[in-house]
Coordinates of C-alpha atoms and ligand atoms in Angstrom, one line a residue:
X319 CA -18.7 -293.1 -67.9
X320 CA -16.0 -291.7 -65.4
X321 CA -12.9 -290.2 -67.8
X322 CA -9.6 -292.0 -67.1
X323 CA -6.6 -289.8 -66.1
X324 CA -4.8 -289.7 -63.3
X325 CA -6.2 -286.4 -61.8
X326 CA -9.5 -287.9 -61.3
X327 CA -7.9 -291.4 -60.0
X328 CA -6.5 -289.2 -57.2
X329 CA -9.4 -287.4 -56.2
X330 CA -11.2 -290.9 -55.7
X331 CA -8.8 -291.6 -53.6
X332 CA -9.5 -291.2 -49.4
X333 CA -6.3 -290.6 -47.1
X334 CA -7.6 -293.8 -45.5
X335 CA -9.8 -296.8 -46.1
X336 CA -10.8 -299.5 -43.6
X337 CA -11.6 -302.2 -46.1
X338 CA -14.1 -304.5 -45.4
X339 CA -15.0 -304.8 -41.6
X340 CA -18.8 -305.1 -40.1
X341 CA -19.5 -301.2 -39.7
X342 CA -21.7 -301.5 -36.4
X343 CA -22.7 -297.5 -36.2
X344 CA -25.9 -297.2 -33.3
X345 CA -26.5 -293.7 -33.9
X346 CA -27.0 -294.3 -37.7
X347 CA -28.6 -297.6 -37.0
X348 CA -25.8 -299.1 -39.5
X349 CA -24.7 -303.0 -38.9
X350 CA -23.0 -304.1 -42.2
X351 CA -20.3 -304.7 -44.3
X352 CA -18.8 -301.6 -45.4
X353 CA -15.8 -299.2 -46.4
X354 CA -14.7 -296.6 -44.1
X355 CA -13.2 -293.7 -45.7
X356 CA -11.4 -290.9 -43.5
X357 CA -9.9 -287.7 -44.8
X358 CA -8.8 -284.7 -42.8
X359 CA -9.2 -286.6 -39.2
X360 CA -13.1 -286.9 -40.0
X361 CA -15.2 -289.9 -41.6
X362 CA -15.2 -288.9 -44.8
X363 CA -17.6 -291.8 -46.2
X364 CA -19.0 -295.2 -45.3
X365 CA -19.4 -297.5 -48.5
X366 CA -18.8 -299.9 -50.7
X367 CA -15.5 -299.9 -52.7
X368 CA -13.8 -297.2 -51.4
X369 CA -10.5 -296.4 -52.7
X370 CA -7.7 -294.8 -50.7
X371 CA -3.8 -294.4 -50.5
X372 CA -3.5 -295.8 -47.2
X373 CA -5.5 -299.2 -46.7
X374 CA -6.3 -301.2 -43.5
X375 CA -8.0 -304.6 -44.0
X376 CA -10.7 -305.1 -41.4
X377 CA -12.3 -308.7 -42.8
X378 CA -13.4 -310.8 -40.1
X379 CA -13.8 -307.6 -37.9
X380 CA -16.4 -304.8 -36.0
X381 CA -15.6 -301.4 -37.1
X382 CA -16.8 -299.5 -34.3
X383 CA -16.6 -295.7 -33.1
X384 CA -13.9 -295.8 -30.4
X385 CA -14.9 -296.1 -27.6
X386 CA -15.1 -292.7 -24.9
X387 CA -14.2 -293.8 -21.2
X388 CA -16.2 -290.8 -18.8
X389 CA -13.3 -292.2 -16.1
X390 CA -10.1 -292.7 -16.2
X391 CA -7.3 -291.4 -13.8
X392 CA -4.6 -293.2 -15.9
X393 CA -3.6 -289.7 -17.9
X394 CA -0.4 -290.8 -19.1
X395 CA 1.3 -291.7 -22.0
X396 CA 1.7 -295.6 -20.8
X397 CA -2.1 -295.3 -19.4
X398 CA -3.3 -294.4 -22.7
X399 CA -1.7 -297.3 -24.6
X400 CA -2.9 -299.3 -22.5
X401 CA -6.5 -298.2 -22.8
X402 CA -5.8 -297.6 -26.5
X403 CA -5.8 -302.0 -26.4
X404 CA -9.1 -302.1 -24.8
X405 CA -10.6 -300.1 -28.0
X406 CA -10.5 -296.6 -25.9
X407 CA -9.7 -293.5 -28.5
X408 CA -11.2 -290.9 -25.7
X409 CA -10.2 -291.4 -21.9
X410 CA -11.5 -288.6 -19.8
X411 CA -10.7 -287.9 -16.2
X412 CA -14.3 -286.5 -15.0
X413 CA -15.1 -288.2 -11.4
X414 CA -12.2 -286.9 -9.6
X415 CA -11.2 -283.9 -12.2
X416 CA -8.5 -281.5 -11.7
X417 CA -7.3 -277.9 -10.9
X418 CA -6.3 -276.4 -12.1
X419 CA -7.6 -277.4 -15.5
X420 CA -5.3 -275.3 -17.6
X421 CA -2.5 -276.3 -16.2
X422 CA -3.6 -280.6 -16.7
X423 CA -4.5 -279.1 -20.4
X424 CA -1.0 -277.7 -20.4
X425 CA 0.7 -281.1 -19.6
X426 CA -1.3 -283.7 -21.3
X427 CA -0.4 -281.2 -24.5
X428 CA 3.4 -281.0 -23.5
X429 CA 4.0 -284.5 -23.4
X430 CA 1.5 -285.3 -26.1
X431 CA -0.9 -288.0 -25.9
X432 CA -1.8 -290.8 -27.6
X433 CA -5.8 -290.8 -26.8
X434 CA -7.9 -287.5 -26.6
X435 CA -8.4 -286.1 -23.1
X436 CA -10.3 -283.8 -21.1
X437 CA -11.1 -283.1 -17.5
X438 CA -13.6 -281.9 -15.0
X439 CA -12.9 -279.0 -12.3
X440 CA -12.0 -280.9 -9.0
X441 CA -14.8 -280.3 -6.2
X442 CA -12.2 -282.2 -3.9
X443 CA -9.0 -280.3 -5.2
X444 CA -11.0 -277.2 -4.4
X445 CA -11.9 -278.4 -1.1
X446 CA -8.2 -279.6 -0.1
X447 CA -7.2 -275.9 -1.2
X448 CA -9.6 -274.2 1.3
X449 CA -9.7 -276.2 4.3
X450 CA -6.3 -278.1 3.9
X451 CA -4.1 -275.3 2.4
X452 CA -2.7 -277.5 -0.3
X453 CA -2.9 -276.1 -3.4
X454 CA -3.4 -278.5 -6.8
X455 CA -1.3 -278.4 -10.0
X456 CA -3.9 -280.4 -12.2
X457 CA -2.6 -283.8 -11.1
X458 CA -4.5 -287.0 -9.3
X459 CA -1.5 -288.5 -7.9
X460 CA -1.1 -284.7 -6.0
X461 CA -4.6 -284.7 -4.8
X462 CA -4.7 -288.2 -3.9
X463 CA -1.6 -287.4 -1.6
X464 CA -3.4 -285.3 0.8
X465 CA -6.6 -287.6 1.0
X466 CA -5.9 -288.8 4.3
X467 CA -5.9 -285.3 5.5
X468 CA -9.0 -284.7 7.6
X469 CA -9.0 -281.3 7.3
X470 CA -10.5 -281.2 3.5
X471 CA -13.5 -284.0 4.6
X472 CA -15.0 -281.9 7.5
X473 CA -17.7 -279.5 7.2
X474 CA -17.0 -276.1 5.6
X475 CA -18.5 -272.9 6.8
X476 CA -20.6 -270.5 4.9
X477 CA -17.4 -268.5 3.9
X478 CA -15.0 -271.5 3.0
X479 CA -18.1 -273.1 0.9
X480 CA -18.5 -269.7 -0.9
X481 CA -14.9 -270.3 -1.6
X482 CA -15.1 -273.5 -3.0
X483 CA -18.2 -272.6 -5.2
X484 CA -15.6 -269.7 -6.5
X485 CA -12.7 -271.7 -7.4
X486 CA -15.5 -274.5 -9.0
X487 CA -16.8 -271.4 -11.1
X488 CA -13.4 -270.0 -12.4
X489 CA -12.6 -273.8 -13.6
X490 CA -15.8 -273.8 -15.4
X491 CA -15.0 -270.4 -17.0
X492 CA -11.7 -272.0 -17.9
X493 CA -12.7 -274.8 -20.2
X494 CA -13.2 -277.9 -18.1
X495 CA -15.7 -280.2 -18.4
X496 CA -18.2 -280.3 -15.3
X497 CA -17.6 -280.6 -11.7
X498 CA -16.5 -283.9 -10.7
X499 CA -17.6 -284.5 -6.9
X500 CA -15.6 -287.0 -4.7
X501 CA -17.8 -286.1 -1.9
X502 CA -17.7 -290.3 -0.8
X503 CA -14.1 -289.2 0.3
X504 CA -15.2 -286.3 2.2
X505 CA -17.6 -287.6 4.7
X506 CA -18.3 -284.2 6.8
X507 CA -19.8 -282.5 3.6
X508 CA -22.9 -281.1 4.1
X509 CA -26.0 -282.0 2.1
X510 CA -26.4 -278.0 1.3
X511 CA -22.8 -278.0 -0.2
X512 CA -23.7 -280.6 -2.3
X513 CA -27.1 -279.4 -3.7
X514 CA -25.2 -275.8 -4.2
X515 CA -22.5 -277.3 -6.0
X516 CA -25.2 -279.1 -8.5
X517 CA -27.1 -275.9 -8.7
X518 CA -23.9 -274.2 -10.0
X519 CA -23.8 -277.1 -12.5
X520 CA -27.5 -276.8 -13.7
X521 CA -27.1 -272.8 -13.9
X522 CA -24.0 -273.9 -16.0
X523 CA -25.6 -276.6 -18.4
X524 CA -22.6 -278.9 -17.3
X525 CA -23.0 -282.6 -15.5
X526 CA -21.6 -283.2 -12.1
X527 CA -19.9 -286.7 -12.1
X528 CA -20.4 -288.3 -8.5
X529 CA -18.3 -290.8 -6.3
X530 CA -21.2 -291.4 -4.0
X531 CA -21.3 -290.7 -0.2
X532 CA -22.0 -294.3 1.6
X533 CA -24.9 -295.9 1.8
X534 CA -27.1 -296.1 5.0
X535 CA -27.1 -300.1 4.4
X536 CA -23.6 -299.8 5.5
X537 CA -22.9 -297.2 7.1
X538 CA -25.6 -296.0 9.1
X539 CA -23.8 -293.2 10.7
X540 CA -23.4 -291.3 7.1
X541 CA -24.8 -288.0 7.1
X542 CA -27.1 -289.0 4.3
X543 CA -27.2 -292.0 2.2
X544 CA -25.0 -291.9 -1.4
X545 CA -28.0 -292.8 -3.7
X546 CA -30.6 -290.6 -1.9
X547 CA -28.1 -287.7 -2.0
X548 CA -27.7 -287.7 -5.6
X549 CA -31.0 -288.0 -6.8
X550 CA -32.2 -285.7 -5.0
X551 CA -29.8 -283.3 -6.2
X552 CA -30.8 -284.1 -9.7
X553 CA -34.4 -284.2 -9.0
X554 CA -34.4 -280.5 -7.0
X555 CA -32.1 -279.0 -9.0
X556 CA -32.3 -280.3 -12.7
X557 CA -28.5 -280.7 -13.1
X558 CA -27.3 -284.0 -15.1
X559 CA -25.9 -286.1 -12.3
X560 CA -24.1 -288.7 -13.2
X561 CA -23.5 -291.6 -11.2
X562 CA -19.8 -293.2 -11.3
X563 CA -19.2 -296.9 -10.8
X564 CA -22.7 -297.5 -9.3
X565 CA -20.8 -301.5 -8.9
X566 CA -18.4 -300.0 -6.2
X567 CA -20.5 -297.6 -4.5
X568 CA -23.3 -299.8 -4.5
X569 CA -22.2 -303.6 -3.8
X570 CA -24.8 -305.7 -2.6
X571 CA -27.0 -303.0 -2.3
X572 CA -27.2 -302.5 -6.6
X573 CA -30.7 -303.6 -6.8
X574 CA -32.1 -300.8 -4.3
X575 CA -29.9 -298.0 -5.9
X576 CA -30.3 -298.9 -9.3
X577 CA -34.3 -298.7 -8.5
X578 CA -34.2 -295.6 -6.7
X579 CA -31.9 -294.3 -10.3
X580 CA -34.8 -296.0 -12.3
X581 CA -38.0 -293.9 -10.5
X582 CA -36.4 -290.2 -10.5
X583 CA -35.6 -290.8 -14.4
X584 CA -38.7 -291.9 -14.7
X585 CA -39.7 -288.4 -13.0
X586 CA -37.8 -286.6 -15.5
X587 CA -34.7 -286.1 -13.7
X588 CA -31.4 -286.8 -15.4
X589 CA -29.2 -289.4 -14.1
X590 CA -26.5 -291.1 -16.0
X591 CA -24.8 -294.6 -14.5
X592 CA -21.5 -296.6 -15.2
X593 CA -19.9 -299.8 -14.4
X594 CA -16.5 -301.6 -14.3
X595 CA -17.0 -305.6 -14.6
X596 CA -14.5 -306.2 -11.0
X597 CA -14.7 -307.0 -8.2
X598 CA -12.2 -305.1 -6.6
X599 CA -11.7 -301.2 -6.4
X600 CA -8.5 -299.7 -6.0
X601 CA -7.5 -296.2 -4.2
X602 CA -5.6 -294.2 -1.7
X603 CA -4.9 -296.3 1.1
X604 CA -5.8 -293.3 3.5
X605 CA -9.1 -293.0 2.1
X606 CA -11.8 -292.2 5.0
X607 CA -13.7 -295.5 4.3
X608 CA -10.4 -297.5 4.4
X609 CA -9.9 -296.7 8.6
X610 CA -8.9 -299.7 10.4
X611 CA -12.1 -299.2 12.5
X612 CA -14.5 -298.6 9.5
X613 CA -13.7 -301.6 7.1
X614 CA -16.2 -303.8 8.6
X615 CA -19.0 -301.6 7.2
X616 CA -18.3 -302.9 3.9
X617 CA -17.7 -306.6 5.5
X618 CA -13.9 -306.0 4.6
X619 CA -10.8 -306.6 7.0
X620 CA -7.2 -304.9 6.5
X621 CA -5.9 -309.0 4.2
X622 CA -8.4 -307.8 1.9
X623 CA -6.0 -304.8 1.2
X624 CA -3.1 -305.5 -1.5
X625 CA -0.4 -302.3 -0.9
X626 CA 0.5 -301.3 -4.6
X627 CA 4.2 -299.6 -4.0
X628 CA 5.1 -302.9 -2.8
X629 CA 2.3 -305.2 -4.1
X630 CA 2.3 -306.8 -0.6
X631 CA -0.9 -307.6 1.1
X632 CA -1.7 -305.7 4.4
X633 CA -1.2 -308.2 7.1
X634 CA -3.6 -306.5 9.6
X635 CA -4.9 -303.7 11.5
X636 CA -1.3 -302.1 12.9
X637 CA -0.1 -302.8 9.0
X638 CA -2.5 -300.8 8.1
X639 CA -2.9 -297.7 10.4
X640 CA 1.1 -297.5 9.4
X641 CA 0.4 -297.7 5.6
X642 CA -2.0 -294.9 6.1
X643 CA 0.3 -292.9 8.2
X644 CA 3.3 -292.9 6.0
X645 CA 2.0 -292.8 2.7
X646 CA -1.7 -291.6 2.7
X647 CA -2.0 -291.2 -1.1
X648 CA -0.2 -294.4 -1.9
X649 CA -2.8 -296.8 -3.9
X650 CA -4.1 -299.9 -3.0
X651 CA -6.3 -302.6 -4.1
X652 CA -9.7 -303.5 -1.9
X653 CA -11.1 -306.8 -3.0
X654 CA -14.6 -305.8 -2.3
X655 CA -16.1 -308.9 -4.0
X656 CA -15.1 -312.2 -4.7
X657 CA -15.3 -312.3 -8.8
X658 CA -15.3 -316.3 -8.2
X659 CA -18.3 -316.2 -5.5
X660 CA -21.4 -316.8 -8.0
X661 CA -23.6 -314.3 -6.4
X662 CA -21.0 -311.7 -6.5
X663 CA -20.4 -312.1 -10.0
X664 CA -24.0 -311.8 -10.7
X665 CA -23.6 -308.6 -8.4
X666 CA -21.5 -307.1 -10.8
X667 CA -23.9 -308.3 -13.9
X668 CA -26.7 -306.4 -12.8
X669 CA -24.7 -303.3 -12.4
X670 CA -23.4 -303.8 -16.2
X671 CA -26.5 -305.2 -17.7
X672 CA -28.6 -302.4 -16.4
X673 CA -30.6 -300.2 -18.7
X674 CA -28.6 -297.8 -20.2
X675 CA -25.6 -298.2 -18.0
X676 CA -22.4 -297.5 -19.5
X677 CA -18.9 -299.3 -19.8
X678 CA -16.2 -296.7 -17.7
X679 CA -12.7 -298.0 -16.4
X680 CA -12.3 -296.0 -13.5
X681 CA -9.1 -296.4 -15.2
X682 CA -6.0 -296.0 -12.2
X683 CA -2.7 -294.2 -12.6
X684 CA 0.6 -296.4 -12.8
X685 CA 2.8 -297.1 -9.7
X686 CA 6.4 -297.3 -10.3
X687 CA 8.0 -300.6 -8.2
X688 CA 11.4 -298.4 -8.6
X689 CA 12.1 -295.5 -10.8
X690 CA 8.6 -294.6 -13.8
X691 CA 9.4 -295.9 -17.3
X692 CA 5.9 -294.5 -18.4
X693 CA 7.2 -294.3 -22.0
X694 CA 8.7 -297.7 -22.0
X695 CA 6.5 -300.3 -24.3
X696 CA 5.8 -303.1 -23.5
X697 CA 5.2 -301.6 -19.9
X698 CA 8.3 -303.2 -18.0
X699 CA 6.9 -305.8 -14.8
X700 CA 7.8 -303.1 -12.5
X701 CA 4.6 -301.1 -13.2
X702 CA 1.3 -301.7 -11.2
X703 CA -2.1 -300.9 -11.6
X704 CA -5.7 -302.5 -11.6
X705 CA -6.6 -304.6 -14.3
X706 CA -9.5 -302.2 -14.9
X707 CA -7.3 -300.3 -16.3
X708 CA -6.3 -302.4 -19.5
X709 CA -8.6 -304.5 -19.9
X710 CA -12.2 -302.8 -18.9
X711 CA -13.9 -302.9 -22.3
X712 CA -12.7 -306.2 -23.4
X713 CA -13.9 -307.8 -20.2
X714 CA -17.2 -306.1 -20.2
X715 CA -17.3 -307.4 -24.1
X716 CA -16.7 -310.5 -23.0
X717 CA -19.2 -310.6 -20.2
X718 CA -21.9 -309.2 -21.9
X719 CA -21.8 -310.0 -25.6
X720 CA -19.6 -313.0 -25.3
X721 CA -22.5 -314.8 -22.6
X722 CA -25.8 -313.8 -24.8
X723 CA -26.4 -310.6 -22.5
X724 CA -26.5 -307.8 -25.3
X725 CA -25.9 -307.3 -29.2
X726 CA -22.7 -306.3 -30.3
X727 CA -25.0 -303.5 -31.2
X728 CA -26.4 -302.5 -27.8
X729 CA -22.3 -303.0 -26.2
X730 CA -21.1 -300.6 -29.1
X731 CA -23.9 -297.9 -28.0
X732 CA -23.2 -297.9 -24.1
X733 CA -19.4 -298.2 -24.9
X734 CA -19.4 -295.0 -27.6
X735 CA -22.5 -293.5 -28.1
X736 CA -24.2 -293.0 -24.9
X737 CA -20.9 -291.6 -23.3
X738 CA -20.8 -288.9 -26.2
X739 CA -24.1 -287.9 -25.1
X740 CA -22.5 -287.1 -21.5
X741 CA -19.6 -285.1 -23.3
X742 CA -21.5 -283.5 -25.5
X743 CA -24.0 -282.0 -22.6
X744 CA -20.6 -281.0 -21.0
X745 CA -19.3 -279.4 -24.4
X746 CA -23.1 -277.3 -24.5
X747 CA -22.9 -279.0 -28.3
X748 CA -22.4 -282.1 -30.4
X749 CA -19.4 -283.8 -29.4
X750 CA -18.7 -285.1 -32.7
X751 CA -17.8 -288.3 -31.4
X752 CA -19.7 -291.8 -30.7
X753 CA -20.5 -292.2 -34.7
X754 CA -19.3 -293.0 -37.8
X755 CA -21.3 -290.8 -39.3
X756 CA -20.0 -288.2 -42.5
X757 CA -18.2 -285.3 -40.6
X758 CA -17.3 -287.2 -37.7
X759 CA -14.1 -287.0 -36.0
X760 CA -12.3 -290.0 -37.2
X761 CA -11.9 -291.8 -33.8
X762 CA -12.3 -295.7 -35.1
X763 CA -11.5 -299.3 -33.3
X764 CA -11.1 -302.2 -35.7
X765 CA -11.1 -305.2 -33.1
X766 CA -11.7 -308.9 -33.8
X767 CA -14.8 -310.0 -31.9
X768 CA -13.6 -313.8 -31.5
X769 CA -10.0 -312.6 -30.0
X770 CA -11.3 -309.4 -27.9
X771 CA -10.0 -310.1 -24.2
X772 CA -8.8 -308.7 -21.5
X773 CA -5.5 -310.2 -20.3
X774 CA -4.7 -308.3 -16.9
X775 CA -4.9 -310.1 -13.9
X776 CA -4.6 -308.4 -9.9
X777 CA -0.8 -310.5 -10.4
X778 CA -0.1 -308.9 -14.2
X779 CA -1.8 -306.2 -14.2
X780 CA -0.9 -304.3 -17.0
X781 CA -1.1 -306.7 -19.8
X782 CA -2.6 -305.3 -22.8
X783 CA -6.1 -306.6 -24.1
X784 CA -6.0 -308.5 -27.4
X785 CA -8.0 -308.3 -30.0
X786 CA -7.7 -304.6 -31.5
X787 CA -6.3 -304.7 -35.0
X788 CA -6.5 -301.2 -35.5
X789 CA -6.9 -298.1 -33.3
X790 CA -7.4 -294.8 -35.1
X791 CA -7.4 -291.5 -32.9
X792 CA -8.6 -288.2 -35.1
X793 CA -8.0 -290.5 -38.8
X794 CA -4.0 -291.5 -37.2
X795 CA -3.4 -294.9 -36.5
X796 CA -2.5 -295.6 -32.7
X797 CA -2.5 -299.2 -33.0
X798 CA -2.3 -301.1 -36.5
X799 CA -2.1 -304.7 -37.0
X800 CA -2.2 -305.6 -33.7
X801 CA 0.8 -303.7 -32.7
X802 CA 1.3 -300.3 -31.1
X803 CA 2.7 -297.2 -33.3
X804 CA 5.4 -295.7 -30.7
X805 CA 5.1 -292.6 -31.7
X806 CA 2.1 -291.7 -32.0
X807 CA 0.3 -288.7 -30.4
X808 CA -3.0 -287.8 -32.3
X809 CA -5.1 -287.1 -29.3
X810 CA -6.4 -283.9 -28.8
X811 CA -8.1 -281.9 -25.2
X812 CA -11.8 -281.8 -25.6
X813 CA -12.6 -279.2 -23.7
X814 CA -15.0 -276.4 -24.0
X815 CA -15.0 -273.5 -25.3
Ligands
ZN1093 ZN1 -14.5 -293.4 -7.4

């Protein structure tokens, strides 16, 4: 029989309890109605019961380890909240990376940051350094100004490449989390640079995360196909590849990629893949593959291009060779398939639906129409992105648990647990994230499975997903009761050591 007194009454007591909410834990194989307890920014016990001095009611609703998005260039305060509403409590920049990393660490830890954040070292920052001249300062909107330049897509010499290798290996040594490889931008790379820069990531027990050269179906003048290149690179030199929005890169060529993905893991080789559930991309309107003379590869023409700065649609070819000329980095959206078209949707289905593929954003930074007001909440009309952005996880939710496709379950493990495992092969050690188990790090969505949706559109783009009650990042609450806490910045770097 427990004494009474007050001493003991406190030490039953957790810092927080989420009270009654459908714990739906994959790695611990836990679906049911349970207790959270945190203490100390880790789960501290998942029961029955629980006591604690701060208590958030979950009936009706999945408690879930928060979600961990592998891609997201939307590393901002106003980003974050808005991924914080599509159940994200980890949002890591890893396909296009930065350098240098300590001086994105730096910032992110400055400003403070309401998800945790990390980032890869920047194979295309690298590249623009060497043969462009420009040097990075750890931010995307930086590297994605000088992406029309053609200097950093041609093919480097033996000398420049050992230079790139360099400045990959000294972001390594620094902390970041793999080498993120935009080489789908940089059209002149050599196959050779691209093996050596995976063999640099084996020899350094790190992934590589891949924006995939073109495929041959399309563009039969690439040096190589996308899909061939990477699997080979993970099949000859036993680094984790991992394969970023196989949707995009893919189109209607998914099935054949997905296969070829399917026979070198079943070879042993490791490759990861992830999806977004549009059908539209968004990126620097200078891109290579964005040429006035190259959008019919992908069956595109220039009306298919929305201009964000000005959210006006490119009216044709002249439109758009001036767009490219006088602002190269600025973003635009490519409606690459029509979401309304039945066999495009079911494109993007197979993509999601695959085995093992996991939910990423590909998350996009904001553009200002007029002056930034990043901290401003709700985000003020004037700010632009893709819907991908917000709503993501929702959507994908939606898609695939809402129409019969997986278990709450299955979504909950490619949305949390099988991105942890990519982090944790970058951190060289358990990421301590993805679970709800004891000794967790107390990263927790609370979201109501009946009201979980996605609410951006391509014309309001940066409406918040509903459906979260409660967001907690590290045991602190970044959403609770549906609404957002303004101040809060619990996220943290995760980065290695
Ligand atoms: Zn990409």
């Amino acid at each position: 029989m427990a004494e009474p007194g007050g001493g003991r009454e406190t030490a039953d007591q957790f810092a927080v309890v989420i009270r009654g909410g459908r714990v739906v834990d994959p790695a611990q194989g836990l679906d049911a109605g349970r207790d959270l307890a945190i203490e100390g920014g880790a789960i501290a016990a998942v029961g029955t019961d629980l006591r604690g001095r701060t208590v958030l009611q979950a009936a009706g609703c999945l408690v879930a380890p928060g979600f961990i998005d592998l891609h997201s260039h939307s590393q901002s305060v106003g980003g974050h909240r808005l991924q914080a509403f599509d159940g994200v409590t980890t949002t890591l920049e890893l396909e296009a990376g930065a350098i240098p990393v300590a001086e994105a660490y730096a910032r992110a830890g400055t400003e403070g940051r309401p998800l945790n954040y990390g980032y890869s070292a920047s194979w295309a920052a690298a590249r623009i350094q060497v043969l462009a001249g420009h040097r990075g300062d750890g931010r995307a909107t930086t590297m994605l100004s000088h992406f029309a330049d053609p200097a950093w897509q041609r093919e480097a010499t033996a000398a420049e490449e050992d230079r790139i290798v360099g400045l990959l290996e000294a972001e390594l040594a620094g902390g970041s989390l793999g080498i993120g490889v935009l080489v789908g931008y940089a059209p002149g790379t050599s196959l050779g640079e691209y093996l050596r820069v995976a063999r640099l990531a084996a020899s350094s027990r790190v992934p590589t995360y891949t924006h995939a050269r073109d495929l041959v179906d399309f563009a039969p003048d690439a040096r190589m196909d996308g899909a061939e290149e990477l699997v080979r690179a993970a099949a000859e030199t036993g680094a984790h590849m991992h394969y970023c929005h196989v949707n995009s890169t893919s189109l209607r060529h998914v099935d054949r990629v997905l296969a070829l993905v399917d026979r070198v893991r079943r070879e042993g080789a490791v490759v990861t893949t992830e999806a977004y559930p549009y059908g539209a991309g968004m990126t620097a309107i200078g891109a290579a593959f964005l040429a006035p003379q190259r959008l019919g590869e992908r069956g595109l023409r220039p009306t298919d291009l929305v201009y964000a700065p000005t959210n006006e649609r490119v009216r044709d070819a002249d439109h758009l060779s001036h767009l490219r000329a006088t602002d190269p980095g600025g973003l635009c959206i490519v409606h690459f398939l029509d979401e309304t078209k039945a066999s495009d949707a079911a494109l993007m289905r197979v993509a999601l639906a695959h085995a093992d593929t996991m939910v990423a954003s590909d998350a996009m930074p904001l553009t200002w129409l007029g002056a930034p007001a990043d901290e401003a909440w709700p985000l003020p009309p004037s700010a632009l992105t893709h819907p991908r952005t917000a709503g993501t996880f929702a959507r994908s939710f939606r898609r695939l648990v809402g129409e019969g496709t997986l278990s709450v379950a299955e979504f909950i493990r490619r949305a949390s647990l099988l991105p942890a495992g990519v982090l944790a092969a970058a951190l060289g050690g358990a990421a301590r994230k993805g679970t709800l188990a004891v000794g967790a790090d107390a990263d927790v969505v609370v979201l109501d499975p009946d009201a979980f949706c996605d609410r951006a559109t391509y014309e309001a783009s940066t409406q918040p997903s509903t459906g979260v009650r409660h967001l907690l990042v590290g045991g602190t609450p970044v959403v609770r009761d549906g609404a957002l806490v303004l101040d809060a910045r619990p996220g943290r770097p995760v980065r290695r050591s």
